[in-house]
Amino acid sequence: MEKIKYCILCGIMLVVMVVRGQRVEILYQGDEPLWISEQYQFVWDKMVPLSFENGRAVYDVRYAPKVLRLATESGFSSVFFVGERERVTVAVETVEPLKVEIRGDVAGVLYYEINTITEQYTREKLALAEKYMNGWLAKDQNTLDSIEDMLQELRRQRDGEYGEVIQRAFGKGRLWDILVVANMPLSLKHKVVQELGEKGYKIPGRVTSQLDLYTKIYTPEYVYCNLYYPYAWGGELNTLALEDERGSELVRKVRMLMQQEYYNTVCNRIEEPTTLEDLRSASGLMDLNDYVGVHMELPVRVKRDTLLDKLTGRMEKMYRTRLTGMMHEFVSKTPEGKTVRLSDYRGKYVLLDFWASWCSPCRGLTPKMKMLHEKYHVTGKFDIIGISKDEDRGKWLKALEEENVSWDNIRMKECVVENPVQFESVTGIPRLVLVGPDGTVILDISGGDHWDQLVGTLKKLLDTTPRTTPNLSNTPLPGDK
């Protein structure tokens, strides 16, 4: 509630810097509906339907420079950028996946290059994650120091590449278009402005005003509260006439983008007191990679701060769970009183669906889960166990009645577990864990973002295996006596 209040207050504080708008020309020959959305006041604004005539639509950008994206019912294009005083044409190449080609926007090309540098740094950093976690858990300071040296080198390389783009942007008179909105460390943005000022270059007043506003407003807490913004889109989704399933999928993808933006904001403002304060609750991070990626960015002096125990503890639990490679025994009862044990599913592939009645993305996945269950349960080799994180038993039972699912459902709070870490590590939902016939964890995904990966894995396992089920009755699961 405090975060929502904070978000509302921030919205009231925002000062809109009015700059002459620009027009975007969109070229598209398809029949599917297409929308456009602006990043307005540092968050994604609502989607506007586009009307095409002879394969062409024109959209007036309210304030330029501006970051935008296109959307279909099934997904989003990559973000693109509209600079001030520039003519931009967006040609739609494919719809699924939605892919566009940007023409004529110099600032947009530079913005894209900065994003590419950021993404490359993130990939190279996470390539060190396994070694980092092993060193962290073993308290091996030599390994941690070695990794920190490698990270410092990656940062130097990244900042050098940023610098090259910044110089070209400045030379083309486009630096001010991209400086505020570019996905770079905030300290680097201020350094650029300071160094240019010291060299006698005149900094446009609107740039310093917007950068100051960005500094004060665009904190991790502000982005976190906007993770929930899509859930206020019910009226808009009705206006767009999207079906429930497609609407839920669109909301899920918007939230996924905001989740990524939260992670980037934390990493880019990692040394600020407000960021560290936000990380104490660790409420905005979802995936193990998010936890490890943020932890690697923390200054060495901060990593063992007891105030960050929750962040560090969750990261360690999630990593140890993945490291075991096995799902240990647990026992609970369904609402009907049926006893459910993981060992009851020996010989089958079983999907553990961690969810809750209050989790809209979780319930948005239910229709897809039903289709999976209908397709593979008849083979005798696949089943699902729903494991709810609901604290309120009544709300859990009501949700089960509303969803009307045919697989067993239990409540995490009522489970007797052999290895508590496995359930304690479920800090974000929806969480889907695919367990093999021998108890091996085959797939562990957070959110619905990797649904296609789950479908592909099941297809490979169950659509191509022989009809006969292997005899695994004598193969003990972890915890079997």
Short mmCIF file of C-alpha atoms in Angstrom, two decimals:
data_model
loop_
_atom_site.label_atom_id
_atom_site.label_comp_id
_atom_site.label_asym_id
_atom_site.label_seq_id
_atom_site.Cartn_x
_atom_site.Cartn_y
_atom_site.Cartn_z
CA MET A 1 0.00 0.00 0.00
CA GLU A 2 2.86 2.37 0.83
CA LYS A 3 4.42 1.71 -2.57
CA ILE A 4 1.12 2.49 -4.33
CA LYS A 5 0.78 5.73 -2.36
CA TYR A 6 4.35 6.56 -3.30
CA CYS A 7 3.57 5.94 -6.96
CA ILE A 8 0.54 8.27 -6.83
CA LEU A 9 2.56 11.00 -5.14
CA CYS A 10 5.29 10.65 -7.77
CA GLY A 11 2.71 10.98 -10.51
CA ILE A 12 1.47 14.22 -8.96
CA MET A 13 5.04 15.53 -8.77
CA LEU A 14 5.84 14.90 -12.44
CA VAL A 15 6.39 18.03 -14.50
CA VAL A 16 5.76 17.58 -18.21
CA MET A 17 8.41 19.20 -20.40
CA VAL A 18 6.51 20.21 -23.56
CA VAL A 19 8.59 19.72 -26.71
CA ARG A 20 7.36 19.88 -30.28
CA GLY A 21 5.78 16.58 -31.24
CA GLN A 22 6.80 14.42 -34.20
CA ARG A 23 4.92 12.14 -36.58
CA VAL A 24 5.66 8.45 -37.03
CA GLU A 25 4.71 6.64 -40.21
CA ILE A 26 3.85 2.94 -39.75
CA LEU A 27 3.85 0.61 -42.77
CA TYR A 28 1.88 -2.63 -42.33
CA GLN A 29 0.04 -4.90 -44.77
CA GLY A 30 -1.47 -7.41 -42.31
CA ASP A 31 -5.01 -7.84 -41.00
CA GLU A 32 -4.33 -8.29 -37.27
CA PRO A 33 -4.97 -5.32 -34.96
CA LEU A 34 -1.91 -3.20 -34.18
CA TRP A 35 -1.41 -0.70 -31.36
CA ILE A 36 1.26 1.80 -30.40
CA SER A 37 2.37 2.76 -26.90
CA GLU A 38 4.62 5.57 -25.61
CA GLN A 39 6.97 5.58 -22.67
CA TYR A 40 5.42 8.61 -21.01
CA GLN A 41 6.83 10.17 -17.85
CA PHE A 42 9.20 7.19 -17.49
CA VAL A 43 6.50 4.47 -17.63
CA TRP A 44 4.58 2.83 -20.49
CA ASP A 45 1.39 4.66 -21.30
CA LYS A 46 -1.78 3.00 -22.58
CA MET A 47 -1.95 1.47 -26.04
CA VAL A 48 -3.53 3.40 -28.89
CA PRO A 49 -5.12 1.44 -31.77
CA LEU A 50 -3.74 2.25 -35.22
CA SER A 51 -5.95 2.70 -38.26
CA PHE A 52 -4.35 1.75 -41.60
CA GLU A 53 -5.25 2.96 -45.06
CA ASN A 54 -3.47 1.37 -48.00
CA GLY A 55 -0.96 -0.19 -45.59
CA ARG A 56 -0.04 3.11 -43.93
CA ALA A 57 -0.86 4.79 -40.62
CA VAL A 58 0.42 8.03 -39.12
CA TYR A 59 0.82 8.55 -35.36
CA ASP A 60 1.46 11.92 -33.72
CA VAL A 61 3.94 11.67 -30.84
CA ARG A 62 2.76 13.96 -28.08
CA TYR A 63 6.20 15.00 -26.86
CA ALA A 64 9.50 14.22 -28.52
CA PRO A 65 12.06 12.80 -27.89
CA LYS A 66 10.17 9.67 -26.90
CA VAL A 67 10.58 5.89 -26.63
CA LEU A 68 7.75 3.88 -28.24
CA ARG A 69 6.83 0.33 -29.19
CA LEU A 70 4.20 -1.45 -31.29
CA ALA A 71 1.96 -4.22 -29.98
CA THR A 72 -0.22 -7.02 -31.34
CA GLU A 73 -2.47 -9.38 -29.40
CA SER A 74 0.45 -11.80 -29.14
CA GLY A 75 3.33 -9.52 -28.21
CA PHE A 76 5.46 -6.42 -28.62
CA SER A 77 8.04 -5.13 -31.05
CA SER A 78 11.43 -4.01 -29.83
CA VAL A 79 11.36 -0.49 -28.44
CA PHE A 80 12.23 2.26 -30.88
CA PHE A 81 13.05 5.90 -30.41
CA VAL A 82 11.72 9.11 -31.95
CA GLY A 83 14.07 12.06 -31.64
CA GLU A 84 13.23 15.72 -31.92
CA ARG A 85 12.96 17.16 -35.46
CA GLU A 86 13.32 13.74 -37.10
CA ARG A 87 11.12 11.83 -39.52
CA VAL A 88 10.64 8.20 -38.53
CA THR A 89 9.21 5.32 -40.53
CA VAL A 90 8.46 1.96 -38.88
CA ALA A 91 8.01 -0.96 -41.28
CA VAL A 92 6.42 -4.10 -39.82
CA GLU A 93 8.35 -7.12 -41.15
CA THR A 94 6.68 -9.98 -39.27
CA VAL A 95 3.79 -10.23 -36.78
CA GLU A 96 4.66 -13.43 -34.89
CA PRO A 97 7.12 -12.57 -33.53
CA LEU A 98 6.46 -8.88 -34.02
CA LYS A 99 9.54 -7.49 -35.74
CA VAL A 100 10.00 -3.99 -37.12
CA GLU A 101 12.54 -2.06 -39.14
CA ILE A 102 13.20 1.57 -38.17
CA ARG A 103 14.11 4.00 -40.94
CA GLY A 104 15.40 7.56 -40.83
CA ASP A 105 15.82 8.10 -37.09
CA VAL A 106 19.45 8.93 -36.24
CA ALA A 107 18.73 9.24 -32.52
CA GLY A 108 16.85 5.94 -32.63
CA VAL A 109 19.87 4.11 -34.02
CA LEU A 110 22.08 5.53 -31.28
CA TYR A 111 19.51 4.65 -28.62
CA TYR A 112 19.41 1.08 -29.96
CA GLU A 113 23.22 0.86 -29.81
CA ILE A 114 23.21 1.89 -26.14
CA ASN A 115 20.59 -0.76 -25.35
CA THR A 116 22.66 -3.37 -27.18
CA ILE A 117 25.73 -2.49 -25.10
CA THR A 118 23.66 -2.83 -21.91
CA GLU A 119 22.27 -6.22 -22.93
CA GLN A 120 25.73 -7.49 -23.86
CA TYR A 121 27.11 -6.45 -20.45
CA THR A 122 24.24 -8.24 -18.69
CA ARG A 123 24.89 -11.46 -20.63
CA GLU A 124 28.63 -11.38 -19.93
CA LYS A 125 28.03 -10.67 -16.25
CA LEU A 126 25.59 -13.56 -15.85
CA ALA A 127 28.07 -15.89 -17.54
CA LEU A 128 30.08 -15.48 -14.32
CA ALA A 129 27.10 -16.18 -12.04
CA GLU A 130 27.79 -19.89 -11.42
CA LYS A 131 31.39 -19.26 -10.43
CA TYR A 132 30.29 -16.29 -8.32
CA MET A 133 27.73 -18.32 -6.36
CA ASN A 134 30.17 -21.15 -5.73
CA GLY A 135 32.70 -18.64 -4.37
CA TRP A 136 30.06 -16.85 -2.30
CA LEU A 137 28.70 -20.01 -0.64
CA ALA A 138 32.21 -21.36 0.00
CA LYS A 139 33.29 -17.94 1.38
CA ASP A 140 36.23 -18.17 -1.01
CA GLN A 141 37.51 -14.60 -1.03
CA ASN A 142 40.14 -15.29 -3.69
CA THR A 143 37.45 -16.42 -6.14
CA LEU A 144 35.23 -13.45 -5.28
CA ASP A 145 38.12 -11.01 -5.72
CA SER A 146 38.95 -12.58 -9.08
CA ILE A 147 35.34 -12.23 -10.24
CA GLU A 148 35.19 -8.63 -9.03
CA ASP A 149 38.27 -7.87 -11.12
CA MET A 150 36.55 -9.41 -14.16
CA LEU A 151 33.38 -7.40 -13.47
CA GLN A 152 35.38 -4.19 -13.22
CA GLU A 153 36.95 -4.95 -16.59
CA LEU A 154 33.51 -5.62 -18.10
CA ARG A 155 32.27 -2.30 -16.71
CA ARG A 156 35.27 -0.44 -18.12
CA GLN A 157 34.64 -2.01 -21.51
CA ARG A 158 30.92 -1.21 -21.32
CA ASP A 159 31.50 2.41 -20.30
CA GLY A 160 34.07 2.82 -23.06
CA GLU A 161 31.52 1.63 -25.62
CA TYR A 162 28.92 3.95 -24.10
CA GLY A 163 31.45 6.76 -24.51
CA GLU A 164 31.90 6.07 -28.21
CA VAL A 165 28.15 6.26 -28.82
CA ILE A 166 27.88 9.40 -26.68
CA GLN A 167 30.60 11.11 -28.73
CA ARG A 168 28.84 10.26 -32.01
CA ALA A 169 25.50 11.40 -30.58
CA PHE A 170 27.05 14.68 -29.48
CA GLY A 171 28.69 15.16 -32.87
CA LYS A 172 25.36 14.69 -34.63
CA GLY A 173 23.54 17.01 -32.22
CA ARG A 174 21.48 14.15 -30.83
CA LEU A 175 22.97 13.55 -27.37
CA TRP A 176 20.26 15.55 -25.61
CA ASP A 177 17.57 13.44 -27.26
CA ILE A 178 18.80 10.19 -25.76
CA LEU A 179 20.73 11.09 -22.62
CA VAL A 180 17.83 11.09 -20.16
CA VAL A 181 15.97 8.03 -21.47
CA ALA A 182 18.99 5.85 -22.35
CA ASN A 183 19.47 2.75 -20.21
CA MET A 184 22.80 3.69 -18.59
CA PRO A 185 24.05 4.06 -15.01
CA LEU A 186 22.75 7.31 -13.57
CA SER A 187 26.22 8.27 -12.32
CA LEU A 188 27.52 8.06 -15.90
CA LYS A 189 24.77 10.38 -17.17
CA HIS A 190 25.65 13.01 -14.56
CA LYS A 191 29.35 12.59 -15.38
CA VAL A 192 28.68 13.30 -19.08
CA VAL A 193 26.75 16.49 -18.26
CA GLN A 194 29.41 17.63 -15.78
CA GLU A 195 32.34 17.05 -18.16
CA LEU A 196 30.61 18.82 -21.05
CA GLY A 197 29.76 21.74 -18.79
CA GLU A 198 33.38 21.99 -17.63
CA LYS A 199 34.47 22.13 -21.30
CA GLY A 200 32.20 25.09 -21.87
CA TYR A 201 29.39 23.41 -23.80
CA LYS A 202 25.95 24.85 -23.21
CA ILE A 203 23.59 22.26 -21.72
CA PRO A 204 19.96 22.81 -22.77
CA GLY A 205 17.80 23.75 -19.79
CA ARG A 206 15.21 21.10 -20.61
CA VAL A 207 17.90 18.39 -20.41
CA THR A 208 19.09 19.38 -16.95
CA SER A 209 15.46 19.70 -15.80
CA GLN A 210 14.49 16.27 -17.11
CA LEU A 211 17.64 14.62 -15.79
CA ASP A 212 17.00 16.17 -12.39
CA LEU A 213 13.42 14.90 -12.49
CA TYR A 214 14.62 11.46 -13.59
CA THR A 215 17.11 11.40 -10.70
CA LYS A 216 14.49 12.28 -8.10
CA ILE A 217 11.58 10.24 -9.42
CA TYR A 218 12.80 7.20 -11.34
CA THR A 219 13.91 5.14 -8.35
CA PRO A 220 13.53 1.35 -8.03
CA GLU A 221 10.57 1.92 -5.71
CA TYR A 222 8.81 4.01 -8.35
CA VAL A 223 9.35 1.32 -11.00
CA TYR A 224 8.27 -1.41 -8.59
CA CYS A 225 4.90 0.20 -7.95
CA ASN A 226 4.40 0.42 -11.70
CA LEU A 227 4.81 -3.35 -11.97
CA TYR A 228 1.18 -3.41 -10.88
CA TYR A 229 0.05 -0.81 -13.40
CA PRO A 230 -1.13 -3.44 -15.95
CA TYR A 231 -3.67 -4.74 -13.43
CA ALA A 232 -5.50 -1.43 -13.77
CA TRP A 233 -5.92 -2.07 -17.48
CA GLY A 234 -9.18 -3.97 -17.27
CA GLY A 235 -11.20 -1.18 -18.86
CA GLU A 236 -8.69 -0.70 -21.64
CA LEU A 237 -8.55 -4.41 -22.46
CA ASN A 238 -12.34 -4.38 -22.71
CA THR A 239 -12.13 -1.39 -25.03
CA LEU A 240 -9.63 -3.24 -27.21
CA ALA A 241 -12.06 -6.19 -27.28
CA LEU A 242 -9.42 -8.72 -26.30
CA GLU A 243 -10.52 -12.14 -25.09
CA ASP A 244 -9.72 -13.02 -21.48
CA GLU A 245 -6.85 -15.32 -22.39
CA ARG A 246 -5.27 -12.89 -24.88
CA GLY A 247 -5.78 -9.97 -22.52
CA SER A 248 -4.10 -11.87 -19.68
CA GLU A 249 -1.20 -12.73 -21.97
CA LEU A 250 -0.77 -9.09 -22.94
CA VAL A 251 -0.82 -7.99 -19.30
CA ARG A 252 1.74 -10.67 -18.48
CA LYS A 253 4.09 -9.38 -21.15
CA VAL A 254 3.73 -5.78 -20.00
CA ARG A 255 4.56 -6.85 -16.48
CA MET A 256 7.55 -8.83 -17.74
CA LEU A 257 8.91 -5.68 -19.38
CA MET A 258 8.39 -3.69 -16.19
CA GLN A 259 10.15 -6.44 -14.23
CA GLN A 260 13.16 -6.13 -16.52
CA GLU A 261 13.06 -2.36 -16.13
CA TYR A 262 13.05 -2.74 -12.34
CA TYR A 263 16.14 -4.95 -12.51
CA ASN A 264 17.93 -2.47 -14.79
CA THR A 265 17.02 0.46 -12.54
CA VAL A 266 18.37 -1.30 -9.46
CA CYS A 267 21.64 -2.16 -11.20
CA ASN A 268 22.04 1.36 -12.60
CA ARG A 269 21.45 3.00 -9.20
CA ILE A 270 22.95 0.30 -7.00
CA GLU A 271 25.02 2.51 -4.67
CA GLU A 272 22.24 4.93 -3.77
CA PRO A 273 20.74 4.71 -0.26
CA THR A 274 17.19 4.58 -1.64
CA THR A 275 18.09 1.56 -3.78
CA LEU A 276 19.66 -0.31 -0.89
CA GLU A 277 16.63 0.51 1.23
CA ASP A 278 14.37 -1.00 -1.43
CA LEU A 279 16.53 -4.14 -1.67
CA ARG A 280 16.11 -4.86 2.04
CA SER A 281 12.68 -6.31 1.33
CA ALA A 282 13.84 -8.03 -1.90
CA SER A 283 10.21 -7.82 -2.99
CA GLY A 284 10.83 -6.63 -6.53
CA LEU A 285 13.13 -9.43 -7.72
CA MET A 286 11.78 -12.64 -9.23
CA ASP A 287 14.28 -14.94 -10.94
CA LEU A 288 17.50 -16.36 -9.54
CA ASN A 289 19.37 -14.48 -12.26
CA ASP A 290 17.85 -11.23 -10.98
CA TYR A 291 19.05 -11.93 -7.45
CA VAL A 292 22.55 -12.96 -8.51
CA GLY A 293 22.88 -10.14 -11.06
CA VAL A 294 21.96 -7.50 -8.48
CA HIS A 295 24.15 -9.09 -5.80
CA MET A 296 27.15 -9.02 -8.13
CA GLU A 297 26.65 -5.27 -8.61
CA LEU A 298 26.62 -4.49 -4.88
CA PRO A 299 29.75 -2.79 -3.54
CA VAL A 300 31.98 -5.24 -1.67
CA ARG A 301 31.50 -3.34 1.60
CA VAL A 302 27.71 -3.72 1.32
CA LYS A 303 27.35 -7.40 0.41
CA ARG A 304 27.61 -8.67 3.98
CA ASP A 305 25.43 -5.93 5.46
CA THR A 306 22.94 -7.62 7.77
CA LEU A 307 20.24 -5.27 6.48
CA LEU A 308 20.40 -7.18 3.19
CA ASP A 309 20.01 -10.59 4.84
CA LYS A 310 16.63 -11.19 3.18
CA LEU A 311 18.04 -10.53 -0.30
CA THR A 312 21.11 -12.70 0.30
CA GLY A 313 19.13 -15.46 2.02
CA ARG A 314 16.63 -15.80 -0.82
CA MET A 315 19.41 -15.86 -3.39
CA GLU A 316 21.23 -18.64 -1.53
CA LYS A 317 18.07 -20.73 -1.06
CA MET A 318 17.09 -20.44 -4.70
CA TYR A 319 20.57 -21.41 -5.84
CA ARG A 320 20.86 -24.39 -3.47
CA THR A 321 17.47 -25.65 -4.62
CA ARG A 322 18.54 -25.54 -8.24
CA LEU A 323 21.90 -27.07 -7.36
CA THR A 324 20.40 -30.22 -5.83
CA GLY A 325 18.76 -31.22 -9.10
CA MET A 326 16.17 -33.25 -7.17
CA MET A 327 12.75 -32.56 -5.72
CA HIS A 328 12.45 -34.16 -2.29
CA GLU A 329 9.36 -35.72 -0.77
CA PHE A 330 6.44 -33.66 0.50
CA VAL A 331 3.05 -34.67 1.88
CA SER A 332 -0.25 -32.80 2.26
CA LYS A 333 -4.01 -33.14 1.84
CA THR A 334 -6.39 -31.85 -0.81
CA PRO A 335 -9.57 -29.99 0.22
CA GLU A 336 -11.42 -33.32 -0.16
CA GLY A 337 -9.08 -34.95 2.38
CA LYS A 338 -7.05 -36.99 -0.11
CA THR A 339 -3.41 -37.48 0.94
CA VAL A 340 -0.96 -36.36 -1.74
CA ARG A 341 2.69 -37.41 -1.78
CA LEU A 342 5.23 -36.64 -4.46
CA SER A 343 6.16 -40.34 -4.36
CA ASP A 344 2.59 -41.13 -5.49
CA TYR A 345 3.62 -39.81 -8.89
CA ARG A 346 6.63 -42.08 -9.30
CA GLY A 347 7.04 -43.07 -12.93
CA LYS A 348 5.36 -39.92 -14.25
CA TYR A 349 6.40 -36.46 -15.25
CA VAL A 350 4.72 -34.14 -12.76
CA LEU A 351 4.39 -30.38 -13.08
CA LEU A 352 4.40 -28.52 -9.76
CA ASP A 353 2.37 -25.34 -10.19
CA PHE A 354 3.15 -22.84 -7.41
CA TRP A 355 0.37 -20.24 -7.42
CA ALA A 356 -2.05 -18.24 -5.23
CA SER A 357 -5.63 -17.01 -5.46
CA TRP A 358 -4.48 -13.38 -5.49
CA CYS A 359 -1.91 -13.89 -8.27
CA SER A 360 -3.47 -12.75 -11.56
CA PRO A 361 -0.60 -14.06 -13.75
CA CYS A 362 -0.93 -17.46 -12.02
CA ARG A 363 -4.62 -17.70 -12.76
CA GLY A 364 -4.05 -16.38 -16.25
CA LEU A 365 -2.01 -19.53 -16.93
CA THR A 366 -4.84 -21.86 -15.86
CA PRO A 367 -6.43 -22.24 -19.32
CA LYS A 368 -3.04 -23.23 -20.75
CA MET A 369 -2.48 -25.67 -17.88
CA LYS A 370 -5.84 -27.27 -18.59
CA MET A 371 -4.86 -27.81 -22.23
CA LEU A 372 -1.57 -29.42 -21.18
CA HIS A 373 -3.35 -31.66 -18.69
CA GLU A 374 -5.98 -32.70 -21.21
CA LYS A 375 -3.36 -33.51 -23.83
CA TYR A 376 -0.87 -35.47 -21.74
CA HIS A 377 -2.73 -36.87 -18.72
CA VAL A 378 -4.41 -39.52 -20.88
CA THR A 379 -0.97 -40.97 -21.66
CA GLY A 380 -0.62 -42.03 -18.02
CA LYS A 381 2.80 -40.35 -17.97
CA PHE A 382 1.95 -36.79 -16.93
CA ASP A 383 0.15 -35.01 -14.11
CA ILE A 384 0.00 -31.67 -12.31
CA ILE A 385 0.04 -30.78 -8.62
CA GLY A 386 -1.14 -27.28 -7.70
CA ILE A 387 0.67 -25.90 -4.64
CA SER A 388 -0.90 -22.70 -3.33
CA LYS A 389 0.91 -20.02 -1.33
CA ASP A 390 -2.39 -18.72 0.05
CA GLU A 391 -2.36 -17.85 3.73
CA ASP A 392 -6.16 -17.61 3.76
CA ARG A 393 -7.63 -21.10 3.32
CA GLY A 394 -11.05 -19.72 2.44
CA LYS A 395 -9.72 -17.66 -0.47
CA TRP A 396 -7.79 -20.70 -1.71
CA LEU A 397 -10.93 -22.87 -1.68
CA LYS A 398 -12.96 -20.18 -3.44
CA ALA A 399 -10.31 -19.86 -6.17
CA LEU A 400 -10.28 -23.64 -6.69
CA GLU A 401 -14.05 -23.60 -7.13
CA GLU A 402 -13.81 -20.77 -9.64
CA GLU A 403 -11.00 -22.34 -11.67
CA ASN A 404 -12.50 -25.85 -11.59
CA VAL A 405 -9.26 -27.71 -12.28
CA SER A 406 -9.10 -31.49 -12.40
CA TRP A 407 -5.67 -32.09 -10.86
CA ASP A 408 -4.76 -32.35 -7.18
CA ASN A 409 -4.28 -29.12 -5.26
CA ILE A 410 -2.62 -28.62 -1.89
CA ARG A 411 -1.59 -25.63 0.19
CA MET A 412 2.07 -24.95 0.91
CA LYS A 413 1.31 -23.95 4.49
CA GLU A 414 -0.15 -27.41 5.18
CA CYS A 415 2.72 -29.38 3.58
CA VAL A 416 5.11 -31.59 5.49
CA VAL A 417 8.36 -31.34 3.54
CA GLU A 418 11.59 -33.27 3.76
CA ASN A 419 13.66 -30.34 2.50
CA PRO A 420 12.08 -27.01 3.57
CA VAL A 421 14.53 -25.00 1.42
CA GLN A 422 12.77 -26.23 -1.73
CA PHE A 423 9.54 -24.48 -0.79
CA GLU A 424 11.13 -21.53 1.01
CA SER A 425 12.96 -20.66 -2.22
CA VAL A 426 9.64 -20.08 -4.00
CA THR A 427 9.64 -16.33 -3.48
CA GLY A 428 7.93 -15.37 -6.72
CA ILE A 429 4.89 -16.85 -8.44
CA PRO A 430 3.84 -18.25 -10.80
CA ARG A 431 6.63 -20.83 -10.50
CA LEU A 432 6.54 -24.02 -12.55
CA VAL A 433 8.77 -26.97 -11.72
CA LEU A 434 8.77 -30.06 -13.96
CA VAL A 435 9.86 -33.17 -12.07
CA GLY A 436 10.92 -36.34 -13.88
CA PRO A 437 9.85 -39.93 -13.10
CA ASP A 438 12.88 -40.39 -10.81
CA GLY A 439 12.48 -37.08 -8.93
CA THR A 440 14.95 -35.11 -11.03
CA VAL A 441 14.08 -31.47 -11.60
CA ILE A 442 13.97 -31.17 -15.39
CA LEU A 443 12.79 -27.58 -15.66
CA ASP A 444 12.34 -24.77 -13.16
CA ILE A 445 10.88 -21.51 -14.50
CA SER A 446 9.62 -18.38 -12.79
CA GLY A 447 6.64 -16.48 -14.12
CA GLY A 448 4.86 -17.40 -17.30
CA ASP A 449 7.61 -15.88 -19.40
CA HIS A 450 9.09 -19.23 -20.43
CA TRP A 451 5.84 -21.06 -21.16
CA ASP A 452 7.00 -22.00 -24.65
CA GLN A 453 10.05 -23.64 -23.10
CA LEU A 454 7.80 -25.81 -20.92
CA VAL A 455 5.60 -26.78 -23.87
CA GLY A 456 8.65 -27.64 -25.97
CA THR A 457 10.16 -29.75 -23.18
CA LEU A 458 6.95 -31.74 -22.68
CA LYS A 459 6.56 -32.26 -26.40
CA LYS A 460 10.07 -33.61 -26.62
CA LEU A 461 9.58 -35.90 -23.61
CA LEU A 462 6.04 -37.14 -24.22
CA ASP A 463 5.36 -36.86 -27.94
CA THR A 464 8.41 -38.90 -28.95
CA THR A 465 8.77 -41.49 -26.18
CA PRO A 466 7.55 -45.10 -26.63
CA ARG A 467 3.99 -45.92 -25.60
CA THR A 468 5.12 -48.27 -22.84
CA THR A 469 5.79 -46.65 -19.48
CA PRO A 470 9.13 -47.66 -17.94
CA ASN A 471 8.90 -49.66 -14.74
CA LEU A 472 10.16 -47.28 -12.09
CA SER A 473 8.28 -48.75 -9.18
CA ASN A 474 11.54 -49.78 -7.53
CA THR A 475 13.26 -46.47 -8.13
CA PRO A 476 13.17 -44.50 -4.85
CA LEU A 477 12.50 -40.82 -4.80
CA PRO A 478 14.62 -38.67 -2.49
CA GLY A 479 13.24 -39.19 0.98
CA ASP A 480 11.66 -42.60 0.28
CA LYS A 481 12.35 -45.12 2.99
#
